[in-house]
């Protein structure tokens, strides 16, 4: 199914062991994750909470001092930014720099609407940059994630593109191999542990996988199998919410343009990565194609079941 729809690489892990995979050369080839990058932001927040740098419900204005005394912006929390409910409307695929994102207009009261776009993620990047600077750390959010997560997980075969202000793009900048993205998925599957040591704040980590009142199918940078009340075009690009009752309730999904996917199903011990070519012309036309997350997940789980039923020698 994946190969027939622009697929480049597939890797299915059961309890950390591969049960279905593309050739090694394809698994090790870095590829654009596009908005799959956003899933790193929620995890970054959970690590930063563990490190005492932030809490989800703190006002962003506590760090973005230019938002103080602004009746709209002072109500925005970090949770609002990560859940795309901050009220910022932005154009998908056109991230502004951090400064322009912070200065972007508010078009809805915080928490009232799901407005998917790059601006909230870029604002979170600026919040993290300032928090890290205030704590005396030498790098920004990219360096923080590399030190606290990527290096300990052995993730090395990747790049992180910069935006127009030369700062790392938070909504869509990571270029990573399927094998390394699967390492990240296994980290999520473990509950945020590396070699048994939990490096995330537990409550913050759990909050990443809870939908908002504005969109039950989107948590804090992760997509969820929940029936969605949001009618936006981005939610419509996946059929996960259409089949919510038929999918594992604890499944969480990182998703990017071109049907880049990371599925993590802790209850089944399964991590699945799918990378594919981006049909840019189709995206510009607004044609989202016929990719079915639900059908692909069913096929992947059938492969897991077949492998588990195969007698070992």
XYZ file of C-alpha atoms in Angstrom, residues 31-45 82 84 95 98 116-118 120-122 124-125 141-142 145 149-150 158-163 167-177 181 184 188 208 218 220-223 253-262 274-275:
70
model
C 13.891 12.549 4.654
C 11.748 15.614 5.363
C 9.320 14.992 8.209
C 7.551 18.270 7.511
C 4.961 18.771 10.276
C 6.070 15.510 11.859
C 8.626 17.878 13.413
C 5.927 19.322 15.677
C 5.797 16.145 17.761
C 9.262 16.960 19.080
C 7.920 20.197 20.583
C 5.527 18.499 22.984
C 8.303 16.185 24.125
C 10.619 19.178 24.486
C 8.036 20.778 26.769
C 1.122 23.505 21.652
C -2.948 25.159 18.228
C 6.479 29.896 8.824
C 10.293 33.884 15.672
C -3.504 24.778 12.695
C -0.460 26.572 11.356
C 3.209 27.375 11.938
C 2.174 28.900 17.474
C 5.124 26.525 17.041
C 7.468 29.369 16.136
C 6.979 28.286 21.356
C 10.462 28.204 19.839
C 15.727 24.816 21.514
C 17.473 22.736 18.843
C 16.712 18.785 22.291
C 17.041 13.661 23.728
C 18.672 13.029 20.367
C 19.305 14.063 10.700
C 19.337 17.776 9.916
C 17.228 20.656 11.210
C 16.498 23.417 8.712
C 16.418 27.090 9.688
C 13.670 29.611 8.991
C 16.657 30.089 13.729
C 15.571 26.416 13.663
C 12.090 25.859 12.245
C 9.864 24.449 14.963
C 6.846 23.462 12.809
C 8.549 21.616 9.972
C 12.344 21.707 9.976
C 13.576 18.170 10.776
C 15.050 15.894 8.107
C 15.473 12.414 9.633
C 15.774 8.763 8.667
C 12.342 8.521 13.838
C 11.981 8.578 18.925
C 7.441 7.800 23.445
C 0.521 15.696 25.365
C -5.246 16.897 18.489
C -0.162 18.960 22.371
C 1.634 18.487 19.024
C 0.237 14.928 18.533
C -2.774 13.612 16.589
C 0.416 9.971 15.721
C 2.983 12.433 14.417
C 1.983 13.527 10.920
C 3.588 15.585 8.182
C 2.719 16.739 4.670
C 3.046 14.056 2.027
C 1.773 11.469 4.519
C 4.895 11.234 6.653
C 3.772 9.275 9.699
C 4.930 8.007 13.067
C 6.138 5.630 7.109
C 8.022 8.096 4.864
